[in-house]
Short mmCIF file of C-alpha atoms and ligand atoms in Angstrom, two decimals:
data_model
loop_
_atom_site.label_atom_id
_atom_site.label_comp_id
_atom_site.label_asym_id
_atom_site.label_seq_id
_atom_site.Cartn_x
_atom_site.Cartn_y
_atom_site.Cartn_z
CA MET A 1 -5.78 130.23 195.22
CA SER A 2 -3.31 130.97 192.47
CA ILE A 3 -2.86 128.47 189.66
CA GLN A 4 0.70 127.36 188.87
CA VAL A 5 1.87 126.25 185.45
CA LEU A 6 3.38 122.96 186.70
CA LYS A 7 2.84 121.32 190.06
CA PRO A 8 3.69 117.72 190.90
CA LYS A 9 1.38 115.52 192.89
CA PHE A 10 2.95 113.10 195.34
CA HIS A 11 1.15 110.22 196.98
CA THR A 12 2.72 111.21 200.26
CA GLU A 13 1.73 108.40 202.62
CA GLU A 14 2.69 105.69 200.14
CA CYS A 15 5.97 107.44 199.33
CA LEU A 16 6.79 107.67 203.03
CA GLU A 17 6.11 103.95 203.46
CA GLU A 18 8.53 103.10 200.64
CA ILE A 19 11.16 105.53 201.95
CA LYS A 20 10.78 104.14 205.47
CA GLU A 21 11.71 100.71 204.12
CA CYS A 22 14.99 102.18 202.83
CA LEU A 23 15.76 103.91 206.11
CA ASP A 24 14.87 100.88 208.25
CA LYS A 25 17.00 98.66 206.08
CA GLY A 26 19.85 101.15 206.15
CA TRP A 27 20.02 101.22 202.36
CA THR A 28 19.53 104.63 200.78
CA GLY A 29 22.14 104.48 198.02
CA MET A 30 22.34 102.58 194.76
CA GLY A 31 20.76 99.12 194.75
CA PHE A 32 17.70 97.72 196.56
CA LYS A 33 14.86 100.06 195.46
CA THR A 34 16.82 101.22 192.40
CA VAL A 35 16.88 97.64 191.10
CA GLU A 36 13.22 97.17 191.96
CA PHE A 37 12.29 100.32 190.06
CA GLU A 38 14.43 99.39 187.05
CA ASN A 39 12.52 96.10 186.85
CA GLU A 40 9.14 97.83 187.18
CA TRP A 41 10.11 100.36 184.50
CA LYS A 42 11.19 97.60 182.13
CA LYS A 43 7.89 95.84 182.71
CA TYR A 44 5.91 99.03 182.19
CA THR A 45 7.73 100.22 179.04
CA GLY A 46 9.00 97.06 177.41
CA HIS A 47 12.59 98.35 177.41
CA LYS A 48 15.06 95.46 177.58
CA TYR A 49 17.56 97.39 179.69
CA ALA A 50 17.07 100.21 182.16
CA TYR A 51 19.56 101.84 184.48
CA PHE A 52 18.42 104.29 187.16
CA ILE A 53 20.50 107.48 187.26
CA ASN A 54 20.40 110.80 189.06
CA SER A 55 18.95 112.86 186.19
CA ASN A 56 18.09 112.87 182.53
CA THR A 57 20.91 115.40 181.97
CA VAL A 58 23.59 112.95 183.10
CA GLY A 59 21.85 110.20 181.12
CA LEU A 60 22.11 112.19 177.91
CA HIS A 61 25.77 112.80 178.67
CA LEU A 62 26.34 109.07 179.29
CA ALA A 63 24.54 108.23 176.05
CA VAL A 64 26.71 110.57 173.99
CA HIS A 65 29.87 109.58 175.86
CA ILE A 66 29.38 105.85 175.36
CA LEU A 67 28.31 106.11 171.73
CA LYS A 68 31.35 108.33 171.02
CA MET A 69 33.70 105.91 172.75
CA GLU A 70 32.22 102.79 171.17
CA ASN A 71 32.01 104.18 167.64
CA ASN A 72 35.25 106.13 167.55
CA TRP A 73 33.71 109.53 166.95
CA GLN A 74 36.22 112.38 166.83
CA ASP A 75 36.08 115.75 168.55
CA GLY A 76 34.18 118.16 166.34
CA ASP A 77 31.94 115.47 164.84
CA GLU A 78 28.33 116.57 164.64
CA ILE A 79 25.09 115.59 166.30
CA ILE A 80 21.85 117.00 164.93
CA SER A 81 19.51 118.36 167.60
CA THR A 82 16.59 120.68 168.18
CA PRO A 83 16.73 124.33 169.25
CA ILE A 84 13.38 123.97 171.07
CA THR A 85 14.36 122.08 174.20
CA PHE A 86 15.80 122.43 177.66
CA VAL A 87 19.54 123.11 177.32
CA SER A 88 20.45 119.70 178.81
CA THR A 89 19.80 118.10 175.43
CA ASN A 90 22.40 120.20 173.69
CA HIS A 91 24.91 120.52 176.53
CA ALA A 92 25.21 116.72 176.43
CA ILE A 93 26.76 117.11 172.99
CA LEU A 94 29.16 119.85 174.06
CA TYR A 95 30.32 117.86 177.13
CA GLU A 96 31.90 115.46 174.65
CA ASN A 97 33.56 118.10 172.44
CA LEU A 98 31.13 117.39 169.65
CA THR A 99 29.30 120.03 167.62
CA VAL A 100 25.58 120.71 167.89
CA LYS A 101 24.07 121.05 164.43
CA PHE A 102 20.59 122.50 164.82
CA ALA A 103 17.70 121.42 162.61
CA ASP A 104 14.30 123.07 162.54
CA VAL A 105 11.11 121.83 164.19
CA ASP A 106 7.82 120.84 162.60
CA GLU A 107 4.16 121.40 163.48
CA TYR A 108 4.58 119.16 166.54
CA LEU A 109 7.58 121.23 167.74
CA CYS A 110 9.70 118.10 167.26
CA LEU A 111 12.61 117.76 164.81
CA ASP A 112 11.47 118.15 161.22
CA PRO A 113 12.78 115.18 159.16
CA VAL A 114 12.98 117.31 156.01
CA ASP A 115 15.30 119.86 157.61
CA VAL A 116 17.22 117.16 159.48
CA GLU A 117 18.16 115.52 156.19
CA LYS A 118 19.40 118.87 154.85
CA LYS A 119 21.65 119.32 157.89
CA ILE A 120 23.50 116.02 157.48
CA THR A 121 27.18 116.30 156.54
CA ASP A 122 30.00 113.76 156.34
CA ARG A 123 30.74 114.51 160.00
CA THR A 124 27.22 113.79 161.25
CA ARG A 125 27.22 110.86 163.68
CA ALA A 126 23.88 110.94 165.48
CA ILE A 127 20.55 112.64 166.03
CA ILE A 128 19.03 113.55 169.39
CA PHE A 129 15.25 113.60 169.10
CA VAL A 130 13.20 115.27 171.83
CA GLY A 131 9.66 113.96 172.27
CA TYR A 132 8.53 117.49 172.96
CA GLY A 133 5.48 117.74 175.24
CA GLY A 134 5.34 113.93 175.21
CA ARG A 135 4.59 113.88 171.49
CA VAL A 136 6.20 111.31 169.29
CA GLY A 137 6.32 113.73 166.33
CA LYS A 138 7.79 112.16 163.21
CA LEU A 139 10.16 109.88 165.07
CA ASP A 140 9.36 107.08 162.59
CA GLN A 141 10.79 109.18 159.73
CA ILE A 142 13.82 110.17 161.82
CA ILE A 143 14.50 106.45 162.36
CA GLU A 144 14.45 105.91 158.57
CA ILE A 145 16.92 108.77 158.11
CA CYS A 146 19.24 107.29 160.74
CA LYS A 147 19.16 103.93 158.95
CA LYS A 148 19.76 105.51 155.56
CA TYR A 149 22.79 107.56 156.69
CA ASN A 150 24.04 105.13 159.34
CA LEU A 151 23.52 107.52 162.26
CA LYS A 152 22.89 106.71 165.92
CA LEU A 153 19.62 107.83 167.45
CA ILE A 154 19.27 109.15 170.99
CA LEU A 155 15.74 109.79 172.26
CA ASP A 156 15.43 112.51 174.90
CA ALA A 157 12.23 111.20 176.48
CA ALA A 158 12.21 113.67 179.38
CA HIS A 159 8.58 114.52 178.55
CA MET A 160 7.54 111.05 177.44
CA ALA A 161 6.98 108.99 180.58
CA GLY A 162 3.87 107.00 179.68
CA THR A 163 3.65 107.96 175.99
CA LYS A 164 2.71 104.97 173.84
CA VAL A 165 1.86 104.39 170.18
CA ASN A 166 -0.61 101.57 169.67
CA GLY A 167 0.35 100.33 173.11
CA ILE A 168 4.10 100.36 172.40
CA THR A 169 6.64 102.68 174.07
CA PRO A 170 8.31 104.64 171.21
CA GLY A 171 11.72 104.37 172.87
CA THR A 172 11.59 100.62 172.28
CA TRP A 173 11.12 100.99 168.51
CA ASP A 174 13.71 99.31 166.37
CA GLY A 175 16.27 101.95 165.39
CA VAL A 176 16.32 103.91 168.67
CA ASP A 177 19.74 103.22 170.19
CA VAL A 178 19.13 104.75 173.59
CA THR A 179 16.24 106.43 175.39
CA VAL A 180 16.67 108.74 178.38
CA TYR A 181 13.82 109.61 180.77
CA SER A 182 13.55 112.31 183.43
CA TYR A 183 11.88 111.94 186.81
CA GLN A 184 12.79 115.50 187.81
CA ALA A 185 10.56 117.33 190.29
CA VAL A 186 7.94 118.56 187.80
CA LYS A 187 8.01 115.84 185.15
CA ASN A 188 5.06 113.44 184.67
CA LEU A 189 6.66 110.85 186.91
CA ALA A 190 8.08 113.20 189.52
CA THR A 191 10.62 112.26 192.19
CA GLY A 192 13.15 114.84 193.36
CA ASP A 193 15.84 114.45 190.75
CA SER A 194 16.37 111.18 188.91
CA GLY A 195 16.17 109.57 185.49
CA MET A 196 16.55 106.37 183.51
CA ILE A 197 18.86 105.43 180.66
CA CYS A 198 17.62 102.60 178.45
CA PHE A 199 20.13 101.31 175.92
CA ASN A 200 18.85 98.78 173.42
CA ASP A 201 21.83 96.45 173.85
CA GLU A 202 23.48 94.70 176.74
CA ARG A 203 27.03 95.89 176.18
CA ASN A 204 26.10 99.57 176.29
CA ASP A 205 23.83 99.01 179.28
CA LYS A 206 26.76 97.46 181.12
CA LEU A 207 29.02 100.31 180.09
CA ALA A 208 26.45 102.83 181.30
CA ARG A 209 26.35 101.14 184.72
CA GLN A 210 30.12 101.18 184.92
CA MET A 211 30.63 104.73 183.59
CA ALA A 212 27.97 106.04 185.99
CA TRP A 213 29.87 104.49 188.87
CA LEU A 214 33.34 106.03 188.43
CA GLY A 215 34.39 103.36 185.95
CA ILE A 216 34.39 100.71 188.69
CA ASN A 217 33.62 97.30 187.28
CA LYS A 218 31.39 96.01 190.11
CA ASP A 219 28.81 97.92 192.06
CA THR A 220 28.55 97.94 195.86
CA TYR A 221 25.31 96.01 195.93
CA ALA A 222 26.74 93.14 193.89
CA ARG A 223 29.90 93.10 196.01
CA SER A 224 28.01 92.98 199.30
CA ASN A 225 26.48 89.72 198.15
CA LYS A 226 29.76 87.96 197.32
CA GLY A 227 32.33 86.07 199.41
CA THR A 228 35.63 87.03 201.04
CA TYR A 229 37.01 89.04 198.13
CA ALA A 230 33.88 91.12 197.90
CA TRP A 231 35.87 94.31 198.49
CA LYS A 232 37.93 93.80 195.34
CA TYR A 233 37.26 95.73 192.20
CA ASP A 234 39.05 97.17 189.21
CA VAL A 235 38.71 100.62 187.62
CA ASP A 236 38.78 100.55 183.83
CA TYR A 237 37.70 104.09 182.95
CA VAL A 238 37.56 107.61 184.34
CA GLY A 239 33.84 107.33 185.00
CA TYR A 240 31.35 109.64 186.65
CA LYS A 241 29.15 109.60 189.73
CA TYR A 242 25.80 109.50 187.96
CA ASN A 243 23.98 106.65 189.70
CA GLY A 244 20.51 107.04 191.19
CA ASN A 245 19.66 106.27 194.82
CA ALA A 246 17.11 104.16 196.67
CA ILE A 247 15.22 107.14 198.16
CA MET A 248 14.42 108.53 194.71
CA ALA A 249 13.59 105.05 193.45
CA ALA A 250 11.23 104.55 196.40
CA ILE A 251 9.28 107.64 195.36
CA ALA A 252 9.41 106.60 191.71
CA LEU A 253 7.93 103.17 192.49
CA VAL A 254 4.87 104.84 193.99
CA GLN A 255 4.56 107.48 191.27
CA LEU A 256 4.70 104.84 188.54
CA LYS A 257 1.55 103.19 189.91
CA TYR A 258 -0.38 106.37 189.18
CA LEU A 259 1.29 107.37 185.91
CA ASP A 260 -1.32 106.00 183.48
CA GLU A 261 -4.22 107.37 185.49
CA GLU A 262 -2.56 110.78 185.73
CA ASN A 263 -1.65 110.88 182.05
CA ALA A 264 -5.29 110.07 181.23
CA ARG A 265 -6.32 113.06 183.33
CA ARG A 266 -3.77 115.21 181.46
CA ARG A 267 -5.33 114.10 178.18
CA SER A 268 -8.81 115.02 179.34
CA ILE A 269 -7.63 118.51 180.33
CA VAL A 270 -5.88 118.87 176.96
CA GLU A 271 -9.11 117.84 175.25
CA MET A 272 -11.02 120.55 177.15
CA TYR A 273 -8.42 123.15 176.16
CA ASN A 274 -8.35 122.02 172.52
CA GLN A 275 -12.13 122.10 172.20
CA ALA A 276 -12.26 125.57 173.74
CA PHE A 277 -9.47 127.06 171.59
CA LYS A 278 -9.88 125.34 168.26
CA ASP A 279 -12.19 127.98 166.77
CA ASN A 280 -10.30 130.98 168.08
CA LYS A 281 -8.53 132.53 165.09
CA ASN A 282 -5.90 134.15 167.31
CA ILE A 283 -4.77 130.86 168.77
CA LYS A 284 -2.88 128.04 167.16
CA ILE A 285 -3.18 124.67 168.87
CA ILE A 286 -0.31 122.21 168.67
CA SER A 287 -1.75 118.81 167.89
CA ALA A 288 -0.22 115.44 168.71
CA PRO A 289 -0.02 112.30 166.64
CA TYR A 290 -1.55 109.40 168.61
CA ALA A 291 -3.09 111.97 170.95
CA ASP A 292 -4.99 109.33 172.89
CA GLU A 293 -1.71 107.82 174.12
CA CYS A 294 0.37 110.98 174.60
CA SER A 295 1.78 111.83 178.03
CA TYR A 296 1.27 115.58 177.43
CA HIS A 297 3.95 116.84 179.75
CA ILE A 298 3.08 120.44 178.91
CA TYR A 299 0.30 122.22 177.03
CA GLU A 300 1.36 125.05 174.74
CA LEU A 301 -0.41 127.46 172.44
CA ILE A 302 0.96 129.70 169.74
CA VAL A 303 -0.40 133.21 170.31
CA PRO A 304 0.33 136.61 168.73
CA ASP A 305 1.38 138.47 171.90
CA ARG A 306 2.66 136.13 174.56
CA GLU A 307 3.74 138.77 177.09
CA ALA A 308 0.33 140.42 177.07
CA LEU A 309 -1.41 137.08 177.62
CA LEU A 310 0.99 136.10 180.43
CA ASN A 311 0.25 139.43 182.11
CA LYS A 312 -3.49 139.06 181.66
CA LEU A 313 -3.39 135.55 183.15
CA ALA A 314 -1.30 136.81 186.06
CA GLU A 315 -3.96 139.42 186.85
CA HIS A 316 -6.20 136.43 187.54
CA GLU A 317 -3.47 134.67 189.54
CA ILE A 318 -2.96 132.17 186.75
CA TYR A 319 0.70 131.62 186.01
CA GLY A 320 1.60 130.48 182.52
CA GLY A 321 5.13 129.77 181.41
CA VAL A 322 7.40 129.49 178.40
CA HIS A 323 8.98 126.17 177.30
CA TYR A 324 11.41 126.80 175.67
CA ARG A 325 13.37 129.62 174.13
CA ASP A 326 15.09 128.88 170.84
CA ASN A 327 18.47 127.63 172.13
CA THR A 328 20.29 129.48 169.35
CA GLU A 329 19.44 132.70 171.20
CA TYR A 330 21.74 131.63 174.06
CA SER A 331 25.38 132.75 173.93
CA MET A 332 26.62 129.16 173.86
CA TYR A 333 24.66 128.35 170.71
CA ARG A 334 24.47 131.73 168.99
CA TYR A 335 26.68 130.49 166.15
CA ALA A 336 23.58 128.73 164.81
CA ASN A 337 21.25 131.71 165.08
CA GLY A 338 19.14 132.01 161.94
CA THR A 339 19.51 128.37 160.90
CA CYS A 340 16.07 127.29 162.17
CA PRO A 341 13.52 129.92 161.14
CA TYR A 342 10.34 128.15 162.28
CA ALA A 343 11.81 127.34 165.69
CA HIS A 344 12.83 130.98 165.99
CA GLU A 345 9.34 132.18 165.13
CA VAL A 346 7.42 129.86 167.47
CA SER A 347 9.90 130.46 170.23
CA GLN A 348 8.61 134.05 170.46
CA LYS A 349 4.98 132.99 170.46
CA ILE A 350 4.58 129.82 172.50
CA ILE A 351 3.02 129.98 175.91
CA THR A 352 2.58 127.08 178.31
CA LEU A 353 -0.75 126.89 180.12
CA PRO A 354 -1.19 125.14 183.47
CA LEU A 355 -1.46 121.36 183.16
CA HIS A 356 -1.22 119.17 186.25
CA MET A 357 -3.12 117.03 188.71
CA TRP A 358 -4.17 119.87 191.01
CA LEU A 359 -6.31 121.62 188.39
CA THR A 360 -10.05 121.43 189.02
CA GLU A 361 -12.69 121.64 186.29
CA ALA A 362 -13.38 125.17 187.54
CA ASP A 363 -9.68 126.08 187.18
CA VAL A 364 -9.65 124.82 183.61
CA GLN A 365 -12.82 126.76 182.76
CA LYS A 366 -11.38 129.89 184.35
CA ILE A 367 -8.16 129.59 182.34
CA ILE A 368 -10.13 129.01 179.16
CA SER A 369 -12.36 132.01 179.70
CA VAL A 370 -9.45 134.35 180.47
CA VAL A 371 -7.54 133.19 177.38
CA ASN A 372 -10.51 133.28 175.02
CA GLY A 373 -11.77 136.54 176.51
CA PHE A 374 -8.41 138.22 175.98
CA LEU A 375 -7.77 136.85 172.49
CA GLN A 376 -11.12 137.56 170.80
C1 LIG B 401 13.70 118.27 182.09
C2 LIG B 401 14.37 118.04 180.79
C3 LIG B 401 15.67 117.56 180.72
C4 LIG B 401 16.55 117.39 181.91
O1 LIG B 401 16.03 116.49 182.83
P1 LIG B 401 16.73 116.39 184.28
O2 LIG B 401 16.21 115.09 184.81
O3 LIG B 401 16.22 117.57 185.06
O4 LIG B 401 18.18 116.42 184.11
C5 LIG B 401 16.19 117.27 179.47
N1 LIG B 401 15.48 117.45 178.35
C6 LIG B 401 14.23 117.96 178.39
C7 LIG B 401 13.49 118.12 177.11
C8 LIG B 401 13.64 118.28 179.61
O5 LIG B 401 12.41 118.80 179.64
#
């Protein structure tokens, strides 16, 4: 059997039970299970507000859109972001006619606070921090910078479902304005496609709900529970169709029950990898602060010749991957090429090893022996 780099595990029978409830009730859209899951997510994370949406990508867009609208940002204003991420993070800035100002990454592959501070100009309005691989990086220092320069802070927590620091969800830290999660098909809490946007204040949460529902000021679920004028609503904005649906929420409710257990398993695999690679001079491990509470969405190594290792692994039917290429290598972001030298360097050398619930101890040992055998 070949070994894939990422592979979600669904608790099929339980998911089908939850989905059946939606179908029997005749409620597959927004509301019902989406509300139930929002409440469970708030309980699990400690976020005060949570709104279930159809992806992290649209959540990042909503976050930037609402912060721009509420704070009177002008086209061309700047948001500082990382070049080592999935392009969603940076597209969210471009959707709003703002400029992506790239800052370099640190040893955790998260934004480096020292370089971030250098990239601030009088047009800087916000920072988007990606908790890369589930790591919290130096988010605490980024928060201090945001306070010092009066910047908004958006946390792209696509990798961070389940990450805690001393039992606290980092997205709930004072100073984070909005946190956006992904429940995309291969993320730690996998559905099909869905996500959550968690603003830290009620007004923005309300706006998010409205903007994600075409700008309509009452949702269908609320209206169906009112009297004769239940059909009446107003439209205050040109909003979007970004809401999540009950089928995805049904799957998410089941997946959430297993999240802690599965993240613990991820950590034990990471520990096996780290122990096996730590003395290999050709391999650089990427450590994590608060490693015992990290969600470890992906496991990467820095190696001298990534292509050769990917090929060697493939000979053994082990499929590694690459997350992610330096975004400034893409045409859309090439204007910033050369501005983040460390990101550029690691981007050529990082390889993602398999990390998921289907790996057996024997799989992990096999991967370790191929990697160590090849990189002696
Ligand atoms: C997966 C991912 C996204 C996008 O999430 P979707 O739910 O697929 O839209 C954004 N940022 C990062 C870092 C991701 O890994």
